[in-house]
């Protein structure tokens, strides 16, 4: 079980290989990628910020919980931080298990819970030059012209 | 160590929009001993009024763990404050 933050492109082939084992009959890989359109708004890039120590702690908790819930053999989460262009991989979750159902369930649990528990944030850079932090549940939508770094 | 007259200087780590609004990643607040997360947030908003608009949605972590507003902040704790997360 491994979790990591990286400011380099995620090698998802390596992530996938790292959970493979002859004891597994199933390997599930989830990739989150930078999407161009959110409804009618056009994104040009994302910037990810993280609270690294806590993000690692929370991701370690998630893989431990997944291991308690399902008989998985291995799980890896790798999340990118910094500036990402369209189509780049922002997160990779790989899970191996003897049978496919557990790998699918654990993989879905890991990405769903990561999105609500792990202190990582994305900032949308829109095509009109404005940028905006994504903070689910915040009523206020604050746009700024602050150039992204 | 529970003397309420004693104060502690606390540096609160800020992230994402909270950091941008406050203009700093490390916010200094002074608390009395045995003060709660709620009281820390009140101090924070007094020092950084720009945070008032997002105060209700701010999450607080003490030593890498989410804590509710009534939690007493222990001495030498690492405290962080940030808006709802959006990783993935």
PDB file of C-alpha atoms in Angstrom, chain B residues 40-76:
ATOM      1  CA  UNK B  40      -9.518  30.516  17.235  1.00  0.00           C
ATOM      2  CA  UNK B  41     -11.655  31.166  14.132  1.00  0.00           C
ATOM      3  CA  UNK B  42     -13.054  34.322  15.749  1.00  0.00           C
ATOM      4  CA  UNK B  43      -9.519  35.564  16.374  1.00  0.00           C
ATOM      5  CA  UNK B  44      -8.523  34.658  12.847  1.00  0.00           C
ATOM      6  CA  UNK B  45     -11.400  36.637  11.339  1.00  0.00           C
ATOM      7  CA  UNK B  46     -10.570  39.649  13.554  1.00  0.00           C
ATOM      8  CA  UNK B  47      -6.986  39.624  12.270  1.00  0.00           C
ATOM      9  CA  UNK B  48      -7.928  38.711   8.708  1.00  0.00           C
ATOM     10  CA  UNK B  49     -11.408  40.178   8.054  1.00  0.00           C
ATOM     11  CA  UNK B  50     -11.169  39.030   4.428  1.00  0.00           C
ATOM     12  CA  UNK B  51     -11.868  35.524   5.749  1.00  0.00           C
ATOM     13  CA  UNK B  52     -15.266  36.505   7.175  1.00  0.00           C
ATOM     14  CA  UNK B  53     -17.023  35.734   3.889  1.00  0.00           C
ATOM     15  CA  UNK B  54     -15.927  32.080   3.962  1.00  0.00           C
ATOM     16  CA  UNK B  55     -15.813  31.515   7.709  1.00  0.00           C
ATOM     17  CA  UNK B  56     -18.857  29.235   7.827  1.00  0.00           C
ATOM     18  CA  UNK B  57     -17.328  26.813   5.360  1.00  0.00           C
ATOM     19  CA  UNK B  58     -13.806  26.703   6.807  1.00  0.00           C
ATOM     20  CA  UNK B  59     -12.511  23.336   7.990  1.00  0.00           C
ATOM     21  CA  UNK B  60      -9.986  23.088  10.794  1.00  0.00           C
ATOM     22  CA  UNK B  61      -7.364  20.406  11.315  1.00  0.00           C
ATOM     23  CA  UNK B  62      -5.343  19.919  14.494  1.00  0.00           C
ATOM     24  CA  UNK B  63      -2.285  17.697  14.142  1.00  0.00           C
ATOM     25  CA  UNK B  64      -3.510  16.445  10.734  1.00  0.00           C
ATOM     26  CA  UNK B  65      -6.975  15.485  11.981  1.00  0.00           C
ATOM     27  CA  UNK B  66     -10.284  17.238  11.263  1.00  0.00           C
ATOM     28  CA  UNK B  67     -11.769  18.650  14.457  1.00  0.00           C
ATOM     29  CA  UNK B  68     -15.199  20.084  15.355  1.00  0.00           C
ATOM     30  CA  UNK B  69     -15.594  23.675  16.495  1.00  0.00           C
ATOM     31  CA  UNK B  70     -15.835  22.842  20.223  1.00  0.00           C
ATOM     32  CA  UNK B  71     -12.421  21.145  20.319  1.00  0.00           C
ATOM     33  CA  UNK B  72      -9.910  22.751  22.673  1.00  0.00           C
ATOM     34  CA  UNK B  73      -6.651  23.540  20.892  1.00  0.00           C
ATOM     35  CA  UNK B  74      -3.760  21.880  22.709  1.00  0.00           C
ATOM     36  CA  UNK B  75      -0.453  23.637  23.262  1.00  0.00           C
ATOM     37  CA  UNK B  76       2.119  23.185  20.481  1.00  0.00           C
TER      38      UNK B  76
END
